[in-house]
Amino acid sequence: MTNPTKIPFLDLVIPHQELQEELLGVVKNVFSNAGFIGGPMVESFEREFADFCNAKYCIGVNSGTDALRFAFMAAGVRSGDVIITVPNTFIATTEAITQAGGQIVFVDIHEQTYTMDPERLREYLETKCEIDGASKSLVERKSRRRVAGIVPVHLYGQTADMDPILEMAKKYGLFVIEDACQAHGAEYFSKKENAWRRAGSMGKAAAFSFYPGKNLGACGEGGAVTTNDEAFAQQVKMIRDHGQAKKYYHDMEGYNGRLDAIQAGWLSVKLRHLAKWNESRRALAHRYHDLLAEANGAVVTPLEASWTRSVYHLYVVRVQDREALQAYLAEAGIGSGIHYPIPLHLQKAYQHLGHKKGDFPVTERFAAEIVSLPMFPGLTNGQQE
Ligand SMILES: Cc1ncc(COP(=O)(O)O)c(C=O)c1O
């Protein structure tokens, strides 16, 4: 029998106990005016989070999945449009593509960063697509579908290599929506701009999740779209609220996809601690790197590319015998996870895309080797050891 977990994979109890007074204060405040939906708490969180991301606008929504779907809709995705992403991500990325009417196309990830490999993207765009003579837009050669956009996923807290991705997007007239659901506060050094850029400020728009286990998590569901484009922000606002900018005047059909006031208030409280929590995750990650160096290469630790400052949403290592390692950790009462065990192109849900084993070799190899170790701001040195 395995021990009950002594070192959890993630501890969500302690931070909420520590912030209990402030969090309960938010509830009391909302109870005093019954402003449960929309209103000043949502608006002030939106301003604060936009500032945090160095983006001009933030629109609070119901989840990261909604944020992605609404961003695709606001970007003008039409039925059958190709949207390119990676197979090593959570299914929400691709669910949102399909739900917005798009057609999923995968390109493989990079060997060292686990995020979209710009060379694989280039290969797809240059060998599988062409400019359509009539529409003058990029289409997939075989299917004649319009290629509309690219969704780099800033996975595990590290941004994708955005300069080449943005450059290709510009060249072919494609939108870039960052899936920043795991990357609140992550940074990318843009050589082109000679400046550090925050996740959420680089593409046409970005989607964030505030699922409780995220670096910035709600006490329930929540998400946000960030953008620098005012018209885009207005569009997302309408989509999240039944297609109305004015009550009962509907310009289109939308969704009930709003962020509620209590969650927004709680997120504002937690946002004040996010920079410190992210620093703590980074320190823990660097300590893991040092500790695991003793394993002489048997444990491959994550590479933090020189052009990124990861916020280590997850600390993902690779080993040859994952099952044995996880069994050993479980026996010792240490939590672990796998993000993600089956690449999306091999999931039953995507059988219809017609992929087979071997189509995305880097993702497939890593899916068999990756293990996520405990990672959360309160993790102690002793626990890490
Ligand atoms: C990469 C990625 N994209 C999208 C999502 C969806 O976010 P949510 O669970 O808030 O809908 C998540 C959350 O798990 C995620 O990790």
Tab-separated table of C-alpha atoms and ligand atoms in Angstrom:
chain	number	residue	atom	x	y	z
A	1	MET	CA	0.000	0.000	0.000
A	2	THR	CA	1.231	3.497	-0.754
A	3	ASN	CA	1.528	6.157	1.932
A	4	PRO	CA	-1.028	8.927	2.103
A	5	THR	CA	0.571	11.891	0.326
A	6	LYS	CA	3.100	13.587	2.596
A	7	ILE	CA	4.391	16.046	0.046
A	8	PRO	CA	1.565	17.103	-2.222
A	9	PHE	CA	2.015	17.825	-5.897
A	10	LEU	CA	0.322	21.165	-5.229
A	11	ASP	CA	-0.800	22.759	-1.965
A	12	LEU	CA	-3.839	24.989	-2.377
A	13	VAL	CA	-4.889	24.923	1.279
A	14	ILE	CA	-2.108	26.907	2.945
A	15	PRO	CA	-2.168	29.977	0.638
A	16	HIS	CA	-5.920	30.291	1.097
A	17	GLN	CA	-5.608	29.974	4.855
A	18	GLU	CA	-2.932	32.664	4.843
A	19	LEU	CA	-5.128	35.045	2.837
A	20	GLN	CA	-8.387	34.070	4.512
A	21	GLU	CA	-9.133	37.442	6.123
A	22	GLU	CA	-8.656	39.371	2.896
A	23	LEU	CA	-10.563	36.835	0.832
A	24	LEU	CA	-13.507	36.845	3.245
A	25	GLY	CA	-13.434	40.647	3.157
A	26	VAL	CA	-14.150	40.465	-0.577
A	27	VAL	CA	-17.230	38.317	0.054
A	28	LYS	CA	-18.514	40.691	2.746
A	29	ASN	CA	-18.011	43.603	0.410
A	30	VAL	CA	-19.959	41.933	-2.398
A	31	PHE	CA	-22.725	40.856	0.012
A	32	SER	CA	-23.105	44.459	1.131
A	33	ASN	CA	-24.066	45.619	-2.363
A	34	ALA	CA	-25.132	42.355	-4.090
A	35	GLY	CA	-23.165	43.311	-7.187
A	36	PHE	CA	-22.461	39.721	-8.135
A	37	ILE	CA	-22.082	40.113	-11.885
A	38	GLY	CA	-19.876	42.759	-13.508
A	39	GLY	CA	-19.348	46.069	-11.727
A	40	PRO	CA	-16.349	47.807	-10.132
A	41	MET	CA	-14.590	44.714	-8.759
A	42	VAL	CA	-14.460	43.088	-12.176
A	43	GLU	CA	-13.385	46.332	-13.799
A	44	SER	CA	-10.615	47.000	-11.311
A	45	PHE	CA	-9.273	43.456	-11.599
A	46	GLU	CA	-9.304	43.826	-15.373
A	47	ARG	CA	-7.268	47.038	-15.129
A	48	GLU	CA	-4.815	45.495	-12.657
A	49	PHE	CA	-4.299	42.346	-14.709
A	50	ALA	CA	-3.880	44.315	-17.955
A	51	ASP	CA	-1.168	46.353	-16.187
A	52	PHE	CA	0.480	43.208	-14.872
A	53	CYS	CA	0.685	41.827	-18.429
A	54	ASN	CA	1.759	45.154	-19.957
A	55	ALA	CA	-1.310	44.924	-22.141
A	56	LYS	CA	-3.782	47.746	-22.770
A	57	TYR	CA	-6.971	45.762	-22.183
A	58	CYS	CA	-8.103	42.782	-20.156
A	59	ILE	CA	-11.545	41.218	-20.381
A	60	GLY	CA	-12.481	38.847	-17.562
A	61	VAL	CA	-14.296	35.705	-18.675
A	62	ASN	CA	-15.515	32.451	-17.226
A	63	SER	CA	-12.503	30.215	-17.972
A	64	GLY	CA	-9.354	29.913	-20.024
A	65	THR	CA	-11.294	27.828	-22.517
A	66	ASP	CA	-13.805	30.663	-22.975
A	67	ALA	CA	-10.926	33.122	-23.279
A	68	LEU	CA	-9.472	31.111	-26.165
A	69	ARG	CA	-12.818	30.558	-27.874
A	70	PHE	CA	-13.852	34.208	-27.576
A	71	ALA	CA	-10.445	35.360	-28.835
A	72	PHE	CA	-10.748	33.130	-31.917
A	73	MET	CA	-14.246	34.439	-32.569
A	74	ALA	CA	-13.143	38.046	-32.153
A	75	ALA	CA	-10.234	37.352	-34.509
A	76	GLY	CA	-12.823	36.557	-37.172
A	77	VAL	CA	-12.340	32.805	-37.509
A	78	ARG	CA	-14.643	31.463	-40.208
A	79	SER	CA	-15.948	27.933	-40.485
A	80	GLY	CA	-13.194	25.611	-41.686
A	81	ASP	CA	-10.304	28.056	-41.158
A	82	VAL	CA	-7.013	26.413	-40.245
A	83	ILE	CA	-5.582	27.322	-36.847
A	84	ILE	CA	-2.134	25.995	-36.060
A	85	THR	CA	-1.058	24.830	-32.609
A	86	VAL	CA	0.972	22.094	-30.871
A	87	PRO	CA	-0.045	18.559	-29.867
A	88	ASN	CA	1.622	18.925	-26.452
A	89	THR	CA	-0.979	21.031	-24.689
A	90	PHE	CA	-4.169	20.648	-22.678
A	91	ILE	CA	-7.167	19.794	-24.856
A	92	ALA	CA	-8.822	23.159	-24.108
A	93	THR	CA	-6.541	24.795	-26.696
A	94	THR	CA	-7.917	22.630	-29.484
A	95	GLU	CA	-11.470	22.369	-28.141
A	96	ALA	CA	-11.686	26.138	-28.440
A	97	ILE	CA	-10.364	26.035	-32.018
A	98	THR	CA	-13.048	23.551	-33.033
A	99	GLN	CA	-15.785	25.328	-31.092
A	100	ALA	CA	-14.964	28.588	-32.857
A	101	GLY	CA	-15.388	26.771	-36.183
A	102	GLY	CA	-11.684	26.289	-36.888
A	103	GLN	CA	-9.780	23.311	-38.200
A	104	ILE	CA	-6.909	22.109	-35.979
A	105	VAL	CA	-3.468	21.718	-37.532
A	106	PHE	CA	-0.566	20.573	-35.356
A	107	VAL	CA	3.126	21.339	-35.618
A	108	ASP	CA	5.653	19.675	-33.321
A	109	ILE	CA	7.369	21.175	-30.297
A	110	HIS	CA	11.024	22.068	-29.837
A	111	GLU	CA	13.355	19.465	-28.286
A	112	GLN	CA	14.534	21.753	-25.513
A	113	THR	CA	11.771	24.208	-24.731
A	114	TYR	CA	8.691	21.963	-25.110
A	115	THR	CA	6.924	24.830	-26.888
A	116	MET	CA	6.094	25.339	-30.590
A	117	ASP	CA	9.129	24.755	-32.781
A	118	PRO	CA	9.284	27.740	-35.161
A	119	GLU	CA	11.105	25.574	-37.725
A	120	ARG	CA	8.239	23.065	-37.814
A	121	LEU	CA	5.841	25.987	-38.219
A	122	ARG	CA	7.924	27.350	-41.083
A	123	GLU	CA	8.021	23.920	-42.697
A	124	TYR	CA	4.227	23.639	-42.558
A	125	LEU	CA	3.669	27.136	-43.947
A	126	GLU	CA	6.251	26.791	-46.700
A	127	THR	CA	5.614	23.232	-47.838
A	128	LYS	CA	1.911	22.655	-47.166
A	129	CYS	CA	0.440	26.078	-47.910
A	130	GLU	CA	0.354	28.615	-50.721
A	131	ILE	CA	-1.150	32.009	-51.492
A	132	ASP	CA	-4.497	31.530	-53.199
A	133	GLY	CA	-4.629	33.412	-56.485
A	134	ALA	CA	-8.232	34.583	-56.098
A	135	SER	CA	-8.458	35.477	-52.401
A	136	LYS	CA	-4.772	36.422	-52.027
A	137	SER	CA	-4.802	34.751	-48.629
A	138	LEU	CA	-2.786	31.782	-47.427
A	139	VAL	CA	-4.518	28.438	-47.959
A	140	GLU	CA	-3.588	24.848	-47.248
A	141	ARG	CA	-2.597	23.423	-50.627
A	142	LYS	CA	-4.482	20.143	-50.293
A	143	SER	CA	-7.679	21.152	-48.505
A	144	ARG	CA	-7.855	24.739	-49.889
A	145	ARG	CA	-8.803	25.866	-46.393
A	146	ARG	CA	-7.855	29.411	-45.404
A	147	VAL	CA	-5.033	29.493	-42.863
A	148	ALA	CA	-6.173	32.012	-40.265
A	149	GLY	CA	-3.949	31.920	-37.218
A	150	ILE	CA	-1.308	30.481	-34.938
A	151	VAL	CA	-1.679	29.557	-31.269
A	152	PRO	CA	1.667	29.211	-29.519
A	153	VAL	CA	1.165	27.696	-26.065
A	154	HIS	CA	3.392	29.100	-23.309
A	155	LEU	CA	3.612	25.706	-21.665
A	156	TYR	CA	4.675	24.944	-18.092
A	157	GLY	CA	5.251	28.668	-17.477
A	158	GLN	CA	7.693	29.281	-20.330
A	159	THR	CA	6.871	31.380	-23.384
A	160	ALA	CA	7.214	30.063	-26.893
A	161	ASP	CA	9.921	31.578	-29.098
A	162	MET	CA	7.752	34.460	-30.250
A	163	ASP	CA	9.983	36.512	-32.614
A	164	PRO	CA	10.041	33.980	-35.474
A	165	ILE	CA	6.401	33.036	-34.885
A	166	LEU	CA	5.282	36.675	-35.044
A	167	GLU	CA	7.453	37.275	-38.087
A	168	MET	CA	5.879	34.380	-40.001
A	169	ALA	CA	2.419	35.480	-38.909
A	170	LYS	CA	3.094	38.942	-40.285
A	171	LYS	CA	4.501	37.612	-43.536
A	172	TYR	CA	1.395	35.510	-44.212
A	173	GLY	CA	-1.254	37.764	-42.610
A	174	LEU	CA	-2.140	35.351	-39.781
A	175	PHE	CA	-3.288	36.236	-36.280
A	176	VAL	CA	-1.370	35.041	-33.242
A	177	ILE	CA	-3.357	34.243	-30.105
A	178	GLU	CA	-1.081	33.306	-27.209
A	179	ASP	CA	-2.329	30.480	-25.028
A	180	ALA	CA	-0.938	31.957	-21.814
A	181	CYS	CA	-3.104	29.821	-19.527
A	182	GLN	CA	0.023	28.470	-17.778
A	183	ALA	CA	2.171	31.585	-17.997
A	184	HIS	CA	0.963	34.476	-15.808
A	185	GLY	CA	3.958	36.808	-15.631
A	186	ALA	CA	6.280	34.800	-17.903
A	187	GLU	CA	8.608	36.927	-20.011
A	188	TYR	CA	10.186	36.715	-23.448
A	189	PHE	CA	13.202	38.610	-24.683
A	190	SER	CA	12.401	39.886	-28.134
A	191	LYS	CA	15.635	40.352	-30.063
A	192	LYS	CA	13.680	42.225	-32.680
A	193	GLU	CA	12.542	44.807	-30.153
A	194	ASN	CA	15.535	44.431	-27.871
A	195	ALA	CA	13.157	44.280	-24.907
A	196	TRP	CA	11.563	41.855	-22.470
A	197	ARG	CA	7.888	41.282	-23.243
A	198	ARG	CA	5.270	39.822	-20.924
A	199	ALA	CA	3.137	36.843	-21.866
A	200	GLY	CA	-0.193	38.296	-22.873
A	201	SER	CA	1.217	41.368	-24.602
A	202	MET	CA	2.778	39.948	-27.751
A	203	GLY	CA	0.070	38.491	-29.982
A	204	LYS	CA	-3.159	39.915	-31.321
A	205	ALA	CA	-4.539	38.694	-28.004
A	206	ALA	CA	-3.826	36.155	-25.282
A	207	ALA	CA	-5.899	33.783	-23.186
A	208	PHE	CA	-5.335	33.199	-19.478
A	209	SER	CA	-6.896	30.631	-17.161
A	210	PHE	CA	-7.522	31.287	-13.480
A	211	TYR	CA	-8.294	27.656	-12.714
A	212	PRO	CA	-7.406	27.259	-9.006
A	213	GLY	CA	-4.089	25.463	-9.570
A	214	LYS	CA	-2.684	28.103	-11.919
A	215	ASN	CA	0.025	30.576	-10.809
A	216	LEU	CA	-2.845	33.043	-10.432
A	217	GLY	CA	-5.880	30.969	-9.580
A	218	ALA	CA	-9.442	31.883	-8.678
A	219	CYS	CA	-11.422	30.050	-6.007
A	220	GLY	CA	-13.456	28.480	-8.803
A	221	GLU	CA	-13.463	29.053	-12.555
A	222	GLY	CA	-12.138	32.161	-14.259
A	223	GLY	CA	-10.176	33.388	-17.240
A	224	ALA	CA	-9.219	36.499	-19.184
A	225	VAL	CA	-8.363	37.771	-22.627
A	226	THR	CA	-5.676	40.432	-22.897
A	227	THR	CA	-5.063	42.536	-25.988
A	228	ASN	CA	-3.658	45.878	-27.107
A	229	ASP	CA	-6.411	46.318	-29.673
A	230	GLU	CA	-9.398	48.336	-28.482
A	231	ALA	CA	-11.822	47.085	-31.136
A	232	PHE	CA	-10.814	43.488	-30.383
A	233	ALA	CA	-11.391	44.095	-26.658
A	234	GLN	CA	-14.874	45.488	-27.367
A	235	GLN	CA	-15.666	42.457	-29.478
A	236	VAL	CA	-14.624	40.021	-26.719
A	237	LYS	CA	-16.699	42.019	-24.208
A	238	MET	CA	-19.753	41.574	-26.379
A	239	ILE	CA	-19.133	37.886	-27.015
A	240	ARG	CA	-18.793	37.153	-23.293
A	241	ASP	CA	-22.118	38.881	-22.626
A	242	HIS	CA	-24.679	37.524	-25.112
A	243	GLY	CA	-23.483	39.758	-27.932
A	244	GLN	CA	-24.667	42.931	-26.228
A	245	ALA	CA	-22.810	46.163	-25.573
A	246	LYS	CA	-26.019	47.704	-24.194
A	247	LYS	CA	-28.468	45.622	-22.173
A	248	TYR	CA	-30.954	43.794	-24.411
A	249	TYR	CA	-29.514	45.254	-27.625
A	250	HIS	CA	-27.857	42.230	-29.218
A	251	ASP	CA	-25.554	42.827	-32.185
A	252	MET	CA	-24.929	39.088	-32.458
A	253	GLU	CA	-25.317	35.860	-30.533
A	254	GLY	CA	-22.724	35.510	-27.824
A	255	TYR	CA	-22.240	33.485	-24.667
A	256	ASN	CA	-22.776	33.717	-20.957
A	257	GLY	CA	-19.043	33.816	-20.335
A	258	ARG	CA	-18.538	36.518	-17.722
A	259	LEU	CA	-16.145	36.564	-14.775
A	260	ASP	CA	-18.171	37.090	-11.607
A	261	ALA	CA	-17.445	39.817	-9.065
A	262	ILE	CA	-16.421	37.585	-6.141
A	263	GLN	CA	-13.866	35.736	-8.286
A	264	ALA	CA	-12.568	39.067	-9.621
A	265	GLY	CA	-12.211	40.411	-6.067
A	266	TRP	CA	-10.369	37.280	-4.979
A	267	LEU	CA	-8.113	37.490	-8.028
A	268	SER	CA	-7.256	41.115	-7.163
A	269	VAL	CA	-6.193	40.032	-3.668
A	270	LYS	CA	-4.039	37.224	-5.045
A	271	LEU	CA	-2.591	39.306	-7.881
A	272	ARG	CA	-0.790	41.412	-5.262
A	273	HIS	CA	1.191	38.299	-4.310
A	274	LEU	CA	1.794	36.920	-7.791
A	275	ALA	CA	5.214	38.472	-8.474
A	276	LYS	CA	6.502	37.132	-5.148
A	277	TRP	CA	4.967	33.689	-5.780
A	278	ASN	CA	6.507	33.555	-9.262
A	279	GLU	CA	9.922	34.468	-7.838
A	280	SER	CA	9.541	31.705	-5.312
A	281	ARG	CA	8.701	29.201	-8.079
A	282	ARG	CA	11.782	30.323	-9.998
A	283	ALA	CA	14.009	29.893	-6.947
A	284	LEU	CA	12.557	26.429	-6.321
A	285	ALA	CA	13.136	25.479	-9.958
A	286	HIS	CA	16.764	26.578	-9.839
A	287	ARG	CA	17.220	24.575	-6.681
A	288	TYR	CA	15.688	21.515	-8.357
A	289	HIS	CA	18.138	21.982	-11.246
A	290	ASP	CA	21.041	21.893	-8.752
A	291	LEU	CA	19.717	18.980	-6.734
A	292	LEU	CA	18.919	16.900	-9.799
A	293	ALA	CA	22.323	17.585	-11.369
A	294	GLU	CA	23.520	14.883	-8.957
A	295	ALA	CA	21.548	12.351	-11.008
A	296	ASN	CA	24.205	12.718	-13.727
A	297	GLY	CA	21.850	13.088	-16.639
A	298	ALA	CA	19.443	10.302	-15.635
A	299	VAL	CA	16.945	13.076	-14.966
A	300	VAL	CA	16.649	15.669	-17.726
A	301	THR	CA	15.741	18.981	-16.129
A	302	PRO	CA	13.853	21.686	-18.035
A	303	LEU	CA	15.900	24.133	-20.049
A	304	GLU	CA	15.170	27.777	-19.453
A	305	ALA	CA	16.138	29.286	-22.787
A	306	SER	CA	18.170	32.507	-22.570
A	307	TRP	CA	15.278	34.397	-24.153
A	308	THR	CA	12.728	33.456	-21.520
A	309	ARG	CA	11.979	33.967	-17.857
A	310	SER	CA	9.807	31.037	-16.938
A	311	VAL	CA	7.328	31.231	-14.069
A	312	TYR	CA	7.452	27.431	-13.624
A	313	HIS	CA	3.766	26.701	-13.488
A	314	LEU	CA	5.006	23.115	-13.613
A	315	TYR	CA	8.446	21.634	-13.057
A	316	VAL	CA	8.665	18.912	-15.670
A	317	VAL	CA	11.588	16.495	-15.867
A	318	ARG	CA	12.217	13.573	-18.207
A	319	VAL	CA	13.305	10.074	-17.231
A	320	GLN	CA	13.569	6.765	-19.064
A	321	ASP	CA	11.573	4.682	-16.586
A	322	ARG	CA	8.757	6.979	-15.616
A	323	GLU	CA	6.557	4.296	-14.156
A	324	ALA	CA	9.261	3.235	-11.714
A	325	LEU	CA	9.973	6.824	-10.699
A	326	GLN	CA	6.319	7.599	-10.103
A	327	ALA	CA	5.856	4.396	-8.130
A	328	TYR	CA	8.897	5.273	-6.027
A	329	LEU	CA	7.603	8.784	-5.375
A	330	ALA	CA	4.135	7.505	-4.507
A	331	GLU	CA	5.654	4.981	-2.083
A	332	ALA	CA	7.504	7.862	-0.406
A	333	GLY	CA	4.288	9.889	-0.206
A	334	ILE	CA	5.344	12.429	-2.837
A	335	GLY	CA	2.829	13.662	-5.397
A	336	SER	CA	3.658	13.831	-9.093
A	337	GLY	CA	1.788	14.315	-12.361
A	338	ILE	CA	2.070	13.891	-16.133
A	339	HIS	CA	1.376	16.865	-18.395
A	340	TYR	CA	0.341	15.253	-20.706
A	341	PRO	CA	0.406	11.459	-21.073
A	342	ILE	CA	-1.210	11.209	-24.520
A	343	PRO	CA	-0.417	13.806	-27.177
A	344	LEU	CA	-3.553	15.399	-28.580
A	345	HIS	CA	-3.110	13.999	-32.106
A	346	LEU	CA	-3.303	10.462	-30.666
A	347	GLN	CA	-6.354	11.109	-28.470
A	348	LYS	CA	-9.598	9.336	-29.324
A	349	ALA	CA	-11.291	12.737	-29.594
A	350	TYR	CA	-9.079	13.522	-32.601
A	351	GLN	CA	-9.196	10.208	-34.435
A	352	HIS	CA	-11.041	11.995	-37.221
A	353	LEU	CA	-7.953	14.111	-37.955
A	354	GLY	CA	-6.326	10.910	-39.235
A	355	HIS	CA	-2.999	11.154	-37.420
A	356	LYS	CA	-0.843	8.185	-36.570
A	357	LYS	CA	2.073	7.431	-34.258
A	358	GLY	CA	5.226	9.045	-35.559
A	359	ASP	CA	3.554	12.181	-36.935
A	360	PHE	CA	4.964	14.413	-34.156
A	361	PRO	CA	7.992	12.516	-32.852
A	362	VAL	CA	9.280	15.030	-30.302
A	363	THR	CA	5.923	15.355	-28.579
A	364	GLU	CA	5.446	11.574	-28.635
A	365	ARG	CA	8.881	10.791	-27.205
A	366	PHE	CA	8.455	13.323	-24.415
A	367	ALA	CA	4.925	12.183	-23.572
A	368	ALA	CA	6.419	8.836	-22.554
A	369	GLU	CA	9.178	10.376	-20.409
A	370	ILE	CA	7.791	13.454	-18.668
A	371	VAL	CA	7.003	13.704	-14.952
A	372	SER	CA	5.903	16.852	-13.143
A	373	LEU	CA	7.395	17.185	-9.661
A	374	PRO	CA	5.821	19.086	-6.746
A	375	MET	CA	5.925	22.817	-7.484
A	376	PHE	CA	4.141	25.512	-5.494
A	377	PRO	CA	5.330	28.633	-3.656
A	378	GLY	CA	5.199	27.127	-0.143
A	379	LEU	CA	7.316	24.060	-1.012
A	380	THR	CA	10.155	23.901	1.508
A	381	ASN	CA	13.804	23.083	0.897
A	382	GLY	CA	13.473	19.978	3.032
A	383	GLN	CA	10.518	18.760	1.013
A	384	GLN	CA	12.414	19.398	-2.206
A	385	GLU	CA	15.355	17.365	-1.012
B	1	LIG	C1	-2.531	25.341	-21.838
B	1	LIG	C2	-3.942	25.502	-21.356
B	1	LIG	N1	-4.863	26.021	-22.200
B	1	LIG	C3	-6.142	26.216	-21.815
B	1	LIG	C4	-6.572	25.878	-20.552
B	1	LIG	C5	-8.009	26.053	-20.203
B	1	LIG	O1	-8.253	26.809	-19.075
B	1	LIG	P1	-9.575	26.567	-18.181
B	1	LIG	O2	-9.380	25.278	-17.456
B	1	LIG	O3	-9.604	27.750	-17.274
B	1	LIG	O4	-10.726	26.531	-19.101
B	1	LIG	C6	-5.652	25.368	-19.639
B	1	LIG	C7	-6.075	25.039	-18.265
B	1	LIG	O5	-5.942	23.989	-17.746
B	1	LIG	C8	-4.316	25.148	-20.055
B	1	LIG	O6	-3.403	24.628	-19.229
